[in-house]
Coordinates of C-alpha atoms in Angstrom, one line a residue:
M1 CA 120.3 26.4 146.2
I2 CA 117.1 26.5 145.9
E3 CA 115.9 29.5 143.1
E4 CA 112.4 31.3 143.7
K5 CA 110.5 32.6 141.8
I6 CA 109.3 36.4 142.3
S7 CA 105.9 37.1 140.2
L8 CA 106.4 41.5 139.5
G9 CA 102.1 41.0 138.7
I10 CA 103.7 42.1 135.1
D11 CA 104.7 39.8 132.4
P12 CA 107.5 41.8 130.8
K13 CA 108.4 41.5 127.2
S14 CA 110.6 43.3 124.0
A15 CA 108.6 46.6 122.3
N16 CA 108.1 46.0 118.9
E17 CA 109.3 47.8 115.5
T18 CA 105.9 50.7 116.4
E19 CA 106.9 51.1 120.0
S20 CA 110.2 51.0 119.4
R21 CA 110.0 53.6 116.8
Q22 CA 108.0 56.0 118.9
I23 CA 109.2 56.2 122.4
E24 CA 112.6 56.9 119.8
L25 CA 110.7 60.2 118.4
V26 CA 109.6 61.2 121.2
M27 CA 113.2 60.8 122.9
N28 CA 114.2 62.8 120.2
L29 CA 111.4 65.5 120.5
L30 CA 112.6 66.2 124.0
K31 CA 115.9 66.7 122.3
N32 CA 115.2 68.7 120.3
R33 CA 113.1 71.5 122.5
G34 CA 112.7 74.4 119.1
G35 CA 110.8 71.2 117.2
L36 CA 112.3 68.6 113.6
S37 CA 110.4 69.1 110.4
F38 CA 109.4 66.1 108.6
K39 CA 112.8 66.4 106.8
K40 CA 114.7 66.1 110.4
I41 CA 113.3 63.8 112.4
C42 CA 113.9 61.2 108.4
K43 CA 117.4 62.5 109.0
I44 CA 117.9 61.6 112.5
M45 CA 115.8 58.2 112.2
P46 CA 116.8 56.8 108.8
H47 CA 115.8 53.3 109.5
F48 CA 112.2 54.2 110.4
Y49 CA 111.3 57.2 108.1
G50 CA 113.8 55.8 105.0
N51 CA 110.8 54.1 102.3
E52 CA 111.4 55.6 99.3
K53 CA 107.9 57.1 98.5
L54 CA 108.2 60.7 101.5
Q55 CA 104.0 60.0 101.1
S56 CA 104.4 56.6 102.8
D57 CA 106.6 58.3 105.4
E58 CA 104.4 61.0 106.0
K59 CA 101.6 59.3 106.7
K60 CA 103.7 56.8 109.6
L61 CA 104.7 60.1 111.0
Q62 CA 101.1 61.7 111.2
R63 CA 99.7 58.0 112.9
D64 CA 102.9 58.2 115.3
I65 CA 101.7 61.4 116.7
E66 CA 98.8 61.0 117.2
E67 CA 99.0 57.7 119.1
L68 CA 101.3 60.0 120.9
K69 CA 98.7 62.1 121.8
E70 CA 96.3 59.3 122.9
L71 CA 98.9 58.4 125.3
G72 CA 99.1 61.7 126.8
F73 CA 102.0 63.0 125.7
S74 CA 101.3 66.7 124.2
I75 CA 102.8 66.7 120.7
K76 CA 101.7 69.7 118.7
Y77 CA 102.7 71.0 115.5
Y78 CA 103.0 74.5 113.6
K79 CA 103.8 75.9 109.8
S80 CA 107.4 77.2 109.7
Y81 CA 109.7 78.2 106.6
L82 CA 112.6 78.8 108.7
E83 CA 114.3 75.2 107.1
N84 CA 113.2 76.1 103.5
P85 CA 111.4 79.6 102.4
S86 CA 110.5 78.2 99.5
N87 CA 108.0 76.0 101.3
I88 CA 106.6 75.7 104.4
G89 CA 106.4 72.5 106.1
N90 CA 105.1 71.4 109.7
V91 CA 107.3 71.8 112.6
Y92 CA 106.5 68.6 115.5
K93 CA 107.9 69.8 119.0
I94 CA 106.6 68.7 122.8
E95 CA 105.0 71.4 124.7
S96 CA 105.8 72.3 127.9
N97 CA 104.8 73.3 130.8
N98 CA 105.8 76.5 130.6
T99 CA 104.5 79.3 129.6
E100 CA 106.7 81.9 129.1
I101 CA 107.3 82.2 124.9
Q102 CA 110.5 81.4 123.7
F103 CA 111.9 82.1 120.1
S104 CA 114.3 80.8 117.7
Q105 CA 117.7 82.1 116.6
E106 CA 116.2 83.5 113.3
E107 CA 113.0 85.0 114.9
L108 CA 115.0 86.3 117.5
K109 CA 117.0 88.6 114.7
F110 CA 114.0 88.7 112.5
L111 CA 112.4 90.5 115.7
S112 CA 115.6 92.6 116.5
D113 CA 115.8 93.8 112.3
L114 CA 112.0 94.6 112.6
I115 CA 112.7 97.1 115.6
F116 CA 116.0 98.5 114.9
E117 CA 114.3 99.4 111.6
K118 CA 111.3 101.2 113.9
S119 CA 112.8 102.7 116.3
Q120 CA 115.2 104.9 113.4
L121 CA 112.2 106.3 113.2
Q122 CA 109.9 107.6 115.9
N123 CA 110.9 107.3 118.8
S124 CA 112.5 104.5 120.5
E125 CA 111.8 104.7 124.1
V126 CA 109.0 102.3 123.8
L127 CA 111.4 99.8 121.9
F128 CA 113.2 100.1 124.1
S129 CA 111.4 98.5 126.9
I130 CA 110.0 95.4 124.1
S131 CA 113.9 95.0 123.2
Q132 CA 114.4 94.8 127.2
K133 CA 111.8 92.2 127.6
I134 CA 112.1 90.0 124.5
F135 CA 115.7 89.3 125.0
S136 CA 116.0 89.6 127.9
G137 CA 117.5 85.6 128.3
D138 CA 119.4 86.1 125.5
L139 CA 121.3 89.5 124.1
T140 CA 123.3 88.3 120.9
H141 CA 120.7 90.0 118.8
F142 CA 119.8 93.2 121.3
P143 CA 119.0 95.7 118.5
K144 CA 121.5 98.4 118.8
M145 CA 119.8 101.3 118.7
K146 CA 120.0 104.7 120.2
K147 CA 121.8 104.9 124.0
D148 CA 119.6 108.4 124.3
S149 CA 116.3 107.3 123.6
M150 CA 115.1 111.2 124.2
V151 CA 117.2 112.3 121.6
E152 CA 114.2 111.7 118.9
E153 CA 111.8 113.1 121.3
V154 CA 113.9 116.0 121.9
N155 CA 113.4 116.2 117.7
L156 CA 109.9 114.9 117.5
N157 CA 109.1 118.1 119.9
D158 CA 110.7 120.5 117.8
E159 CA 109.4 119.9 114.4
K160 CA 106.5 119.6 116.0
E161 CA 107.2 123.4 117.3
A162 CA 108.6 124.7 113.7
N163 CA 104.9 123.5 112.2
K164 CA 102.5 125.4 114.7
I165 CA 105.0 128.4 114.2
K166 CA 104.9 128.0 110.5
F167 CA 100.7 127.5 110.3
N168 CA 100.5 130.6 112.9
K169 CA 102.7 132.6 109.1
I170 CA 100.4 131.6 107.1
I171 CA 97.6 132.6 109.2
Q172 CA 98.8 135.9 109.4
A173 CA 99.3 136.1 105.7
I174 CA 96.2 135.2 105.1
Q175 CA 94.7 137.9 107.0
N176 CA 97.0 140.5 106.6
K177 CA 96.8 140.2 102.7
V178 CA 101.3 139.6 103.0
P179 CA 102.4 137.6 99.9
L180 CA 105.1 134.5 100.9
K181 CA 108.2 133.1 99.8
I182 CA 107.9 129.4 99.6
H183 CA 110.8 126.6 99.5
Y184 CA 107.9 123.6 98.5
N185 CA 109.1 119.5 98.4
K186 CA 107.4 118.3 95.1
L187 CA 105.5 115.3 95.9
V188 CA 107.4 113.3 92.9
D189 CA 110.8 114.2 92.3
K190 CA 111.3 115.3 95.8
K191 CA 112.9 118.6 94.5
I192 CA 113.0 121.6 95.9
E193 CA 111.5 124.4 94.2
V194 CA 111.2 128.7 95.8
R195 CA 108.3 129.7 95.0
E196 CA 106.8 133.2 95.5
I197 CA 102.7 133.1 96.3
E198 CA 99.9 134.1 97.4
P199 CA 98.0 132.3 100.3
L200 CA 94.2 132.4 100.6
E201 CA 92.4 129.4 102.5
I202 CA 94.1 126.7 105.2
V203 CA 91.7 123.8 104.5
K204 CA 92.0 120.6 106.5
K205 CA 91.1 116.9 104.0
G206 CA 91.2 114.0 106.0
L207 CA 92.6 113.9 109.6
V208 CA 95.6 115.3 109.2
D209 CA 96.4 116.4 106.4
F210 CA 96.3 120.5 105.4
Y211 CA 95.9 122.2 102.4
I212 CA 97.4 125.9 100.8
I213 CA 95.0 127.2 98.6
A214 CA 97.2 130.2 97.3
Y215 CA 97.9 132.1 94.4
D216 CA 101.1 131.5 92.5
R217 CA 103.1 134.3 90.8
E218 CA 105.1 132.8 89.3
R219 CA 102.6 130.4 86.7
K220 CA 100.4 132.7 87.2
G221 CA 96.9 130.5 88.6
F222 CA 95.8 129.0 91.2
R223 CA 97.2 126.6 93.3
K224 CA 97.4 124.3 96.1
F225 CA 100.6 123.4 98.1
I226 CA 100.6 120.4 101.1
F227 CA 101.6 122.2 104.3
Q228 CA 103.6 119.6 106.1
K229 CA 105.8 120.1 102.0
I230 CA 106.7 123.2 103.2
E231 CA 109.4 123.3 104.3
K232 CA 110.6 127.1 104.9
L233 CA 109.0 130.1 104.9
T234 CA 109.5 134.1 104.1
S235 CA 107.7 136.9 104.2
L236 CA 107.8 139.3 101.0
T237 CA 107.0 143.0 101.6
G238 CA 104.1 144.8 99.5
S239 CA 100.4 142.9 99.7
F240 CA 98.9 140.7 97.6
F241 CA 98.8 141.3 93.2
H242 CA 95.8 139.5 92.8
S243 CA 92.2 140.1 94.5
R244 CA 89.7 137.6 92.6
K245 CA 89.2 134.5 94.5
P246 CA 89.1 130.8 93.6
T247 CA 86.9 129.3 91.9
N248 CA 85.3 125.7 92.7
A249 CA 87.0 123.7 90.9
E250 CA 90.0 125.7 91.2
K251 CA 89.7 124.6 95.4
N252 CA 88.6 120.6 94.1
F253 CA 91.2 118.5 96.7
H254 CA 90.4 115.3 93.7
P255 CA 93.8 113.6 93.2
L256 CA 93.3 113.7 88.9
G257 CA 93.6 118.1 89.6
F258 CA 97.2 117.7 91.8
H259 CA 99.8 119.4 89.1
V260 CA 102.2 116.7 88.5
H261 CA 102.0 117.7 84.8
E262 CA 100.4 119.9 82.5
S263 CA 96.9 119.8 82.1
I264 CA 96.1 117.1 79.3
E265 CA 93.1 116.4 77.4
L266 CA 91.3 112.6 77.7
N267 CA 88.2 110.5 76.6
I268 CA 87.7 107.6 78.2
Y269 CA 84.3 105.0 77.3
I270 CA 83.4 103.0 80.7
E271 CA 81.3 99.9 79.1
P272 CA 77.8 101.2 81.1
D273 CA 77.8 98.2 84.1
Y274 CA 81.5 99.7 85.7
I275 CA 79.8 103.7 85.4
W276 CA 78.8 104.2 88.5
R277 CA 82.3 103.0 89.8
F278 CA 84.3 105.8 87.8
K279 CA 81.5 108.4 88.5
D280 CA 81.8 107.3 92.6
F281 CA 85.4 108.2 91.6
L282 CA 85.1 111.1 89.4
S283 CA 82.9 112.5 92.5
D284 CA 82.9 116.3 92.5
Y285 CA 85.4 116.4 90.0
P286 CA 84.7 118.2 87.1
Y287 CA 83.6 116.0 83.9
K288 CA 80.9 115.2 81.0
E289 CA 79.5 112.3 79.7
E290 CA 78.0 111.5 76.8
K291 CA 76.8 107.6 75.9
S292 CA 79.6 105.9 78.5
K293 CA 82.0 108.7 77.3
F294 CA 83.6 110.8 79.9
Y295 CA 85.4 113.6 78.9
F296 CA 87.6 115.7 81.4
S297 CA 91.0 117.0 81.4
T298 CA 93.7 116.2 84.5
T299 CA 97.3 116.7 85.5
N300 CA 97.9 113.7 87.8
L301 CA 97.7 111.0 85.4
Q302 CA 99.0 108.5 88.5
A303 CA 95.4 109.5 89.5
L304 CA 93.2 107.5 86.9
C305 CA 96.5 105.0 87.4
G306 CA 96.0 104.1 89.8
F307 CA 91.8 103.6 90.3
F308 CA 92.3 101.2 86.6
Y309 CA 94.7 99.6 88.5
S310 CA 93.0 98.6 91.5
H311 CA 89.4 97.8 89.6
S312 CA 91.0 95.8 86.5
E313 CA 87.7 94.4 86.2
I314 CA 86.7 97.5 84.7
P315 CA 86.9 97.5 80.5
V316 CA 88.7 100.5 79.4
K317 CA 88.9 102.0 75.9
T318 CA 90.6 105.6 75.2
D319 CA 92.3 106.9 72.3
S320 CA 94.6 108.8 74.2
D321 CA 98.1 107.6 73.6
K322 CA 99.7 109.4 76.7
F323 CA 97.4 107.6 79.1
I324 CA 98.0 103.9 77.1
F325 CA 102.2 104.4 78.0
E326 CA 101.1 106.0 81.0
F327 CA 99.7 103.3 82.8
K328 CA 102.4 100.5 80.5
N329 CA 105.0 102.8 82.5
Y330 CA 103.1 102.4 86.4
I331 CA 102.4 98.9 85.6
S332 CA 105.9 98.3 85.1
E333 CA 107.3 100.2 87.8
I334 CA 104.7 97.9 90.3
K335 CA 106.8 94.5 88.5
K336 CA 109.8 96.2 89.1
N337 CA 109.4 96.9 92.4
Y338 CA 107.9 93.7 93.3
N339 CA 110.8 91.7 92.0
N340 CA 113.4 93.9 93.7
S341 CA 110.9 93.3 97.1
E342 CA 111.5 89.1 96.1
K343 CA 115.2 89.3 96.5
F344 CA 114.5 90.4 100.0
L345 CA 112.3 87.8 101.7

């Protein structure tokens, strides 16, 4: 029998080690559409990436990726912390022509938790629509929001209507000089206080904040009340006991003047190079200055602590033990909150 040799026009030969490694790498990336980290690749392909020196294998993988990209494979990498939250690394994947956004199970659960948390704070109608689009392909992690999204809308409208009625009552009390009894939610300890006041002015500060300047019958002095913190109010019989108008100092809306505690006298020395910044903070707040030393009183040390924490580069001296103690507590509270937040990351 005569054997006829057919010429194929090619000279087939065995793939070398580099080619074999790259072919296997492509197959594994195609098999794992979600992508593979360097550690995962080493685990799947220990016969190719099993060097004791990880840096050597990382360089080898990088070369392989670059050569495969030159051959037309759309291999991309991105930062990820999913495999090891304490160490962000690269995840390699072959991009498909499908432009649809793809999420991992971890990412879907993370989005679901965020949407659920947000839905508890505001109208969930838009969030529900967003959720339908994100989780349409995988309902496993669909956030368990309220079935009737309009319930929150009704509550929101009720709150707006209640604020409108409350606002009009205060205006009428100012015009007719009618005293009010208010249930006031304090800023610091959220304790509800019942106060009898003689409202004098409504002042808008910023975009949404309203303050009521009123004479406090119990404390016998002018106070500023945040409108949003007045939970309930009723009109009292009779007229105003007090006729004097508040001074400009009493109408000052600087946070140092917020009544959080009893008034404390302070003297603080500021380095001359930073005096302009401290004066900018004090703004219209009453103070005296003598040779880089500032004298003033405050009923809200927290505001001062916040300023010096935000501008820690400013050298400052003071002989006020109360302020030093309060500032240490302020820093300690920040550290405590930071450590607690790390537990959830």
